Amino acid sequence: MPGIDNIPNQPLIRVEDLCKAYRLDRHANQPVFHQVLFDINLEIYSGEFIAIMGQSGSGKSTLMNILGCLDTPTSGNYWLAGRNVAYLSNDELARVRNHGIGFVFQGFNLLKRMTALDNVAIPLLYAGMSRNESREHALTLLQQTGLGQFTLHYPNQLSGGQQQRVAISRALVNQPQLILADEPTGNLDTQTSHEIMTLFKQLNGGQGITIILVTHEDDIASYANRTIRLKDGRIIQDKNKGPL
Ligand code: ADP
Ligand code: MG
């Protein structure tokens, strides 16, 4: 069952006047807040490929975590496929996170004691699929990301680029409509970064998966069709790539 029931012609993501502040001193009488996001307004349509750029500390990961329903805004609204996320039940939120969204991180976040195949199969096992069926499905995904020959390798027997392909395969297991990737090429060399971006481009173009990706680098952002630039928690630029 898909995790996000998208409505045609409506934005997949709509964010209105979203703010985020962290409370710094949990115990003080006079609370001190650190505001990280200011009045973010954003519409993202299904099938877009977006790069979020900005200096370290500008709020990129905070925004991604809110879009991924891993964190909540302090004020403002976030509609995902037309539904206000603030009013979703815990079960509905879990369904969105587990089935609607695939997450990819800079540090790969693989389980070290499991093979590539089992790293990809594990979410399916948790979802109740049989061991054989989940491994078969994981194998298909690893083949799709170019790792068909590395299924029995453990993470420390794989290069960074291969580990990121395992993580991307794992993000794809539940056929997400949306992939959120936070600096997925941050730990990779230039050539490997471009290979990983080519894979994202294929997933976006071939399967129509909406991709939102954080990067520092212009040449990585150039794979996206739209670039959103954050500075000190505010959007300072939101630009579509013009026709070539
Ligand atoms: P980026 O991903 O663009 O580097 P982040 O979204 O991680 O930026 O962080 C934005 C700002 O929020 C930073 O100043 C960071 O120190 C602060 N911040 C992030 N998480 C927390 C937290 N849990 N508590 C307090 N401040 C935080
Ligand atoms: Mg970050």
CSV table of C-alpha atoms and ligand atoms in Angstrom, one decimal:
chain,number,residue,atom,x,y,z
A,1,MET,CA,0.0,0.0,0.0
A,2,PRO,CA,1.5,3.4,-0.9
A,3,GLY,CA,2.3,5.7,1.9
A,4,ILE,CA,1.3,9.0,0.2
A,5,ASP,CA,-2.0,9.2,-1.7
A,6,ASN,CA,-1.1,12.0,-4.1
A,7,ILE,CA,-3.8,14.1,-5.6
A,8,PRO,CA,-3.2,15.1,-9.3
A,9,ASN,CA,-2.5,18.8,-10.0
A,10,GLN,CA,-2.0,19.5,-6.3
A,11,PRO,CA,1.5,20.1,-4.9
A,12,LEU,CA,3.0,17.0,-3.2
A,13,ILE,CA,4.4,19.3,-0.6
A,14,ARG,CA,3.1,22.6,0.5
A,15,VAL,CA,4.8,24.5,3.3
A,16,GLU,CA,3.3,27.8,4.6
A,17,ASP,CA,5.1,30.3,6.9
A,18,LEU,CA,7.0,27.4,8.5
A,19,CYS,CA,9.3,28.3,11.4
A,20,LYS,CA,11.5,26.2,13.6
A,21,ALA,CA,13.1,27.2,16.9
A,22,TYR,CA,15.1,24.9,19.2
A,23,ARG,CA,14.8,25.5,22.9
A,24,LEU,CA,18.4,25.5,24.2
A,25,ASP,CA,18.1,25.4,28.0
A,26,ARG,CA,15.5,22.8,29.1
A,27,HIS,CA,15.8,23.7,32.8
A,28,ALA,CA,16.0,27.5,33.0
A,29,ASN,CA,13.1,29.6,34.1
A,30,GLN,CA,13.7,32.0,31.2
A,31,PRO,CA,13.6,29.8,28.1
A,32,VAL,CA,16.2,30.6,25.5
A,33,PHE,CA,15.3,29.7,21.9
A,34,HIS,CA,17.4,29.4,18.8
A,35,GLN,CA,15.4,30.0,15.7
A,36,VAL,CA,16.7,28.0,12.8
A,37,LEU,CA,14.0,28.4,10.1
A,38,PHE,CA,12.0,31.6,9.4
A,39,ASP,CA,8.8,31.8,7.4
A,40,ILE,CA,9.5,29.1,4.8
A,41,ASN,CA,7.0,29.0,2.0
A,42,LEU,CA,7.4,26.2,-0.6
A,43,GLU,CA,5.4,24.2,-3.1
A,44,ILE,CA,6.9,21.1,-4.6
A,45,TYR,CA,5.1,19.0,-7.3
A,46,SER,CA,5.3,15.3,-7.8
A,47,GLY,CA,8.2,14.4,-10.2
A,48,GLU,CA,10.4,17.4,-9.3
A,49,PHE,CA,14.1,17.0,-8.7
A,50,ILE,CA,15.2,19.7,-6.2
A,51,ALA,CA,18.5,20.7,-4.8
A,52,ILE,CA,18.6,22.5,-1.4
A,53,MET,CA,21.7,24.5,-1.1
A,54,GLY,CA,23.2,26.8,1.5
A,55,GLN,CA,26.1,27.0,4.0
A,56,SER,CA,26.6,24.8,6.9
A,57,GLY,CA,24.2,25.7,9.6
A,58,SER,CA,21.7,27.4,7.3
A,59,GLY,CA,18.9,25.0,8.2
A,60,LYS,CA,19.0,22.5,5.4
A,61,SER,CA,18.9,19.3,7.5
A,62,THR,CA,16.3,20.8,9.8
A,63,LEU,CA,14.0,21.5,6.8
A,64,MET,CA,14.6,18.0,5.4
A,65,ASN,CA,13.8,16.4,8.7
A,66,ILE,CA,10.5,18.4,8.9
A,67,LEU,CA,9.6,17.5,5.2
A,68,GLY,CA,10.4,13.8,6.1
A,69,CYS,CA,8.0,13.9,9.1
A,70,LEU,CA,11.0,13.2,11.4
A,71,ASP,CA,10.6,16.5,13.2
A,72,THR,CA,7.8,19.1,13.6
A,73,PRO,CA,7.8,22.8,13.0
A,74,THR,CA,7.4,25.3,15.8
A,75,SER,CA,4.7,27.2,13.8
A,76,GLY,CA,3.3,27.3,10.3
A,77,ASN,CA,1.8,24.5,8.2
A,78,TYR,CA,3.0,21.5,6.2
A,79,TRP,CA,0.6,19.7,3.8
A,80,LEU,CA,1.8,16.5,2.3
A,81,ALA,CA,-0.3,15.3,-0.6
A,82,GLY,CA,-3.0,17.7,0.6
A,83,ARG,CA,-3.1,16.5,4.2
A,84,ASN,CA,-1.9,18.7,7.0
A,85,VAL,CA,0.8,16.7,8.7
A,86,ALA,CA,0.1,18.2,12.1
A,87,TYR,CA,-3.2,16.4,12.1
A,88,LEU,CA,-2.0,12.9,11.1
A,89,SER,CA,-2.1,10.2,13.7
A,90,ASN,CA,1.1,8.4,14.8
A,91,ASP,CA,0.1,5.4,12.7
A,92,GLU,CA,-0.5,7.6,9.6
A,93,LEU,CA,2.9,9.3,10.2
A,94,ALA,CA,4.6,6.0,10.5
A,95,ARG,CA,2.9,4.8,7.2
A,96,VAL,CA,4.1,8.0,5.4
A,97,ARG,CA,7.7,7.6,6.8
A,98,ASN,CA,7.9,3.9,6.1
A,99,HIS,CA,6.1,3.6,2.8
A,100,GLY,CA,5.9,7.1,1.2
A,101,ILE,CA,9.4,8.4,1.8
A,102,GLY,CA,12.9,6.9,1.2
A,103,PHE,CA,15.7,8.5,3.2
A,104,VAL,CA,19.4,8.7,2.1
A,105,PHE,CA,22.1,10.1,4.3
A,106,GLN,CA,25.7,11.3,4.0
A,107,GLY,CA,27.0,8.5,6.2
A,108,PHE,CA,25.1,5.7,4.5
A,109,ASN,CA,23.7,4.4,7.8
A,110,LEU,CA,24.1,0.7,7.0
A,111,LEU,CA,24.0,-2.1,9.5
A,112,LYS,CA,27.7,-3.2,9.7
A,113,ARG,CA,27.0,-6.9,10.6
A,114,MET,CA,24.7,-7.4,7.7
A,115,THR,CA,25.3,-8.1,4.1
A,116,ALA,CA,24.3,-5.6,1.4
A,117,LEU,CA,21.4,-8.0,0.6
A,118,ASP,CA,20.1,-8.1,4.2
A,119,ASN,CA,20.6,-4.4,4.7
A,120,VAL,CA,18.1,-3.9,1.8
A,121,ALA,CA,15.8,-6.8,2.8
A,122,ILE,CA,15.4,-5.8,6.5
A,123,PRO,CA,12.7,-3.2,6.1
A,124,LEU,CA,10.7,-5.7,4.1
A,125,LEU,CA,11.1,-8.3,6.8
A,126,TYR,CA,9.9,-5.8,9.3
A,127,ALA,CA,6.9,-5.1,7.1
A,128,GLY,CA,6.0,-8.8,7.3
A,129,MET,CA,7.4,-10.2,4.0
A,130,SER,CA,8.9,-13.7,4.1
A,131,ARG,CA,12.7,-14.0,4.2
A,132,ASN,CA,12.9,-15.5,0.7
A,133,GLU,CA,10.6,-13.0,-0.8
A,134,SER,CA,12.3,-10.1,0.8
A,135,ARG,CA,15.7,-11.3,-0.3
A,136,GLU,CA,14.4,-11.7,-3.9
A,137,HIS,CA,13.1,-8.2,-3.9
A,138,ALA,CA,16.3,-6.8,-2.4
A,139,LEU,CA,18.3,-8.6,-5.0
A,140,THR,CA,16.2,-7.0,-7.8
A,141,LEU,CA,16.8,-3.5,-6.3
A,142,LEU,CA,20.6,-4.1,-5.8
A,143,GLN,CA,20.7,-5.2,-9.5
A,144,GLN,CA,18.9,-2.0,-10.4
A,145,THR,CA,21.4,0.2,-8.6
A,146,GLY,CA,24.3,-1.7,-10.2
A,147,LEU,CA,25.3,-3.9,-7.2
A,148,GLY,CA,24.1,-7.3,-8.4
A,149,GLN,CA,27.6,-8.8,-7.8
A,150,PHE,CA,28.0,-7.4,-4.3
A,151,THR,CA,25.0,-8.7,-2.5
A,152,LEU,CA,27.0,-10.8,0.0
A,153,HIS,CA,29.5,-8.1,0.8
A,154,TYR,CA,29.4,-6.5,4.2
A,155,PRO,CA,29.6,-2.7,4.3
A,156,ASN,CA,33.3,-2.6,5.2
A,157,GLN,CA,33.9,-4.7,2.1
A,158,LEU,CA,32.3,-2.0,-0.1
A,159,SER,CA,33.5,1.4,-1.4
A,160,GLY,CA,31.7,4.5,-0.3
A,161,GLY,CA,29.9,4.7,-3.6
A,162,GLN,CA,28.8,1.1,-3.3
A,163,GLN,CA,27.6,1.6,0.2
A,164,GLN,CA,25.6,4.6,-0.9
A,165,ARG,CA,24.0,2.4,-3.7
A,166,VAL,CA,23.0,-0.1,-1.0
A,167,ALA,CA,21.5,2.7,1.0
A,168,ILE,CA,19.6,4.0,-2.1
A,169,SER,CA,18.4,0.4,-2.8
A,170,ARG,CA,17.1,0.3,0.8
A,171,ALA,CA,15.4,3.6,0.4
A,172,LEU,CA,13.6,2.2,-2.6
A,173,VAL,CA,12.2,-1.0,-1.0
A,174,ASN,CA,8.8,0.3,-0.3
A,175,GLN,CA,8.4,2.1,-3.7
A,176,PRO,CA,8.5,5.6,-2.2
A,177,GLN,CA,7.0,8.6,-4.1
A,178,LEU,CA,9.6,10.9,-2.5
A,179,ILE,CA,13.3,10.5,-1.8
A,180,LEU,CA,15.0,12.8,0.7
A,181,ALA,CA,18.7,12.7,0.5
A,182,ASP,CA,20.8,14.8,2.9
A,183,GLU,CA,24.2,15.4,1.4
A,184,PRO,CA,24.3,11.9,-0.1
A,185,THR,CA,27.6,12.7,-1.9
A,186,GLY,CA,29.2,14.5,1.0
A,187,ASN,CA,31.6,11.5,1.7
A,188,LEU,CA,32.3,10.6,-1.9
A,189,ASP,CA,35.0,11.5,-4.4
A,190,THR,CA,34.0,13.6,-7.4
A,191,GLN,CA,33.6,10.7,-9.9
A,192,THR,CA,31.6,8.6,-7.5
A,193,SER,CA,29.5,11.6,-6.7
A,194,HIS,CA,28.6,12.0,-10.3
A,195,GLU,CA,27.7,8.3,-10.6
A,196,ILE,CA,25.4,8.5,-7.6
A,197,MET,CA,23.8,11.7,-9.1
A,198,THR,CA,23.3,9.9,-12.4
A,199,LEU,CA,21.4,7.1,-10.5
A,200,PHE,CA,19.2,9.7,-8.8
A,201,LYS,CA,18.5,11.3,-12.1
A,202,GLN,CA,17.5,7.9,-13.5
A,203,LEU,CA,15.2,7.3,-10.6
A,204,ASN,CA,13.6,10.7,-11.1
A,205,GLY,CA,13.3,10.5,-14.9
A,206,GLY,CA,12.5,6.8,-15.2
A,207,GLN,CA,10.3,6.2,-12.2
A,208,GLY,CA,9.0,9.7,-11.6
A,209,ILE,CA,10.2,9.7,-8.0
A,210,THR,CA,10.3,13.2,-6.5
A,211,ILE,CA,13.8,13.9,-5.2
A,212,ILE,CA,14.8,16.5,-2.7
A,213,LEU,CA,18.6,16.5,-2.2
A,214,VAL,CA,20.8,18.7,0.0
A,215,THR,CA,24.3,19.6,-1.4
A,216,HIS,CA,27.0,22.2,-1.0
A,217,GLU,CA,28.3,21.8,-4.5
A,218,ASP,CA,27.1,23.6,-7.6
A,219,ASP,CA,28.0,20.7,-10.0
A,220,ILE,CA,26.0,18.3,-7.9
A,221,ALA,CA,23.0,20.7,-7.7
A,222,SER,CA,23.2,21.0,-11.5
A,223,TYR,CA,21.6,17.6,-11.8
A,224,ALA,CA,18.4,19.0,-10.2
A,225,ASN,CA,15.7,20.9,-12.1
A,226,ARG,CA,15.2,23.4,-9.4
A,227,THR,CA,17.5,24.9,-6.8
A,228,ILE,CA,16.4,26.3,-3.5
A,229,ARG,CA,19.0,28.3,-1.6
A,230,LEU,CA,18.8,28.8,2.2
A,231,LYS,CA,20.7,31.5,4.1
A,232,ASP,CA,20.4,31.8,7.9
A,233,GLY,CA,17.1,29.9,7.9
A,234,ARG,CA,15.5,31.8,5.1
A,235,ILE,CA,14.9,31.0,1.4
A,236,ILE,CA,17.0,33.5,-0.5
A,237,GLN,CA,16.6,31.9,-4.0
A,238,ASP,CA,14.2,29.4,-5.6
A,239,LYS,CA,15.1,28.9,-9.2
A,240,ASN,CA,14.0,26.6,-11.9
A,241,LYS,CA,16.5,25.4,-14.4
A,242,GLY,CA,15.7,27.1,-17.7
A,243,PRO,CA,15.6,25.3,-21.0
A,244,LEU,CA,19.1,24.4,-22.3
B,1,ADP,P1,22.6,22.5,7.9
B,1,ADP,O1,22.0,21.2,7.6
B,1,ADP,O2,22.2,23.5,6.9
B,1,ADP,O3,24.1,22.5,8.1
B,1,ADP,P2,21.1,22.3,10.3
B,1,ADP,O4,19.6,22.3,9.9
B,1,ADP,O5,21.7,21.0,10.7
B,1,ADP,O6,21.9,23.1,9.2
B,1,ADP,O7,21.2,23.3,11.6
B,1,ADP,C1,20.8,24.6,11.5
B,1,ADP,C2,21.0,25.3,12.8
B,1,ADP,O8,20.3,24.7,13.9
B,1,ADP,C3,22.5,25.2,13.3
B,1,ADP,O9,22.8,26.5,13.9
B,1,ADP,C4,22.4,24.2,14.3
B,1,ADP,O10,23.4,24.4,15.3
B,1,ADP,C5,21.1,24.3,14.9
B,1,ADP,N1,20.5,23.0,15.5
B,1,ADP,C6,20.3,21.9,14.8
B,1,ADP,N2,19.8,20.9,15.5
B,1,ADP,C7,19.6,21.5,16.8
B,1,ADP,C8,19.1,21.0,18.0
B,1,ADP,N3,18.6,19.8,18.1
B,1,ADP,N4,19.1,21.9,19.1
B,1,ADP,C9,19.6,23.1,18.9
B,1,ADP,N5,20.1,23.6,17.8
B,1,ADP,C10,20.1,22.8,16.7
B,2,MG,MG,23.0,19.3,7.4
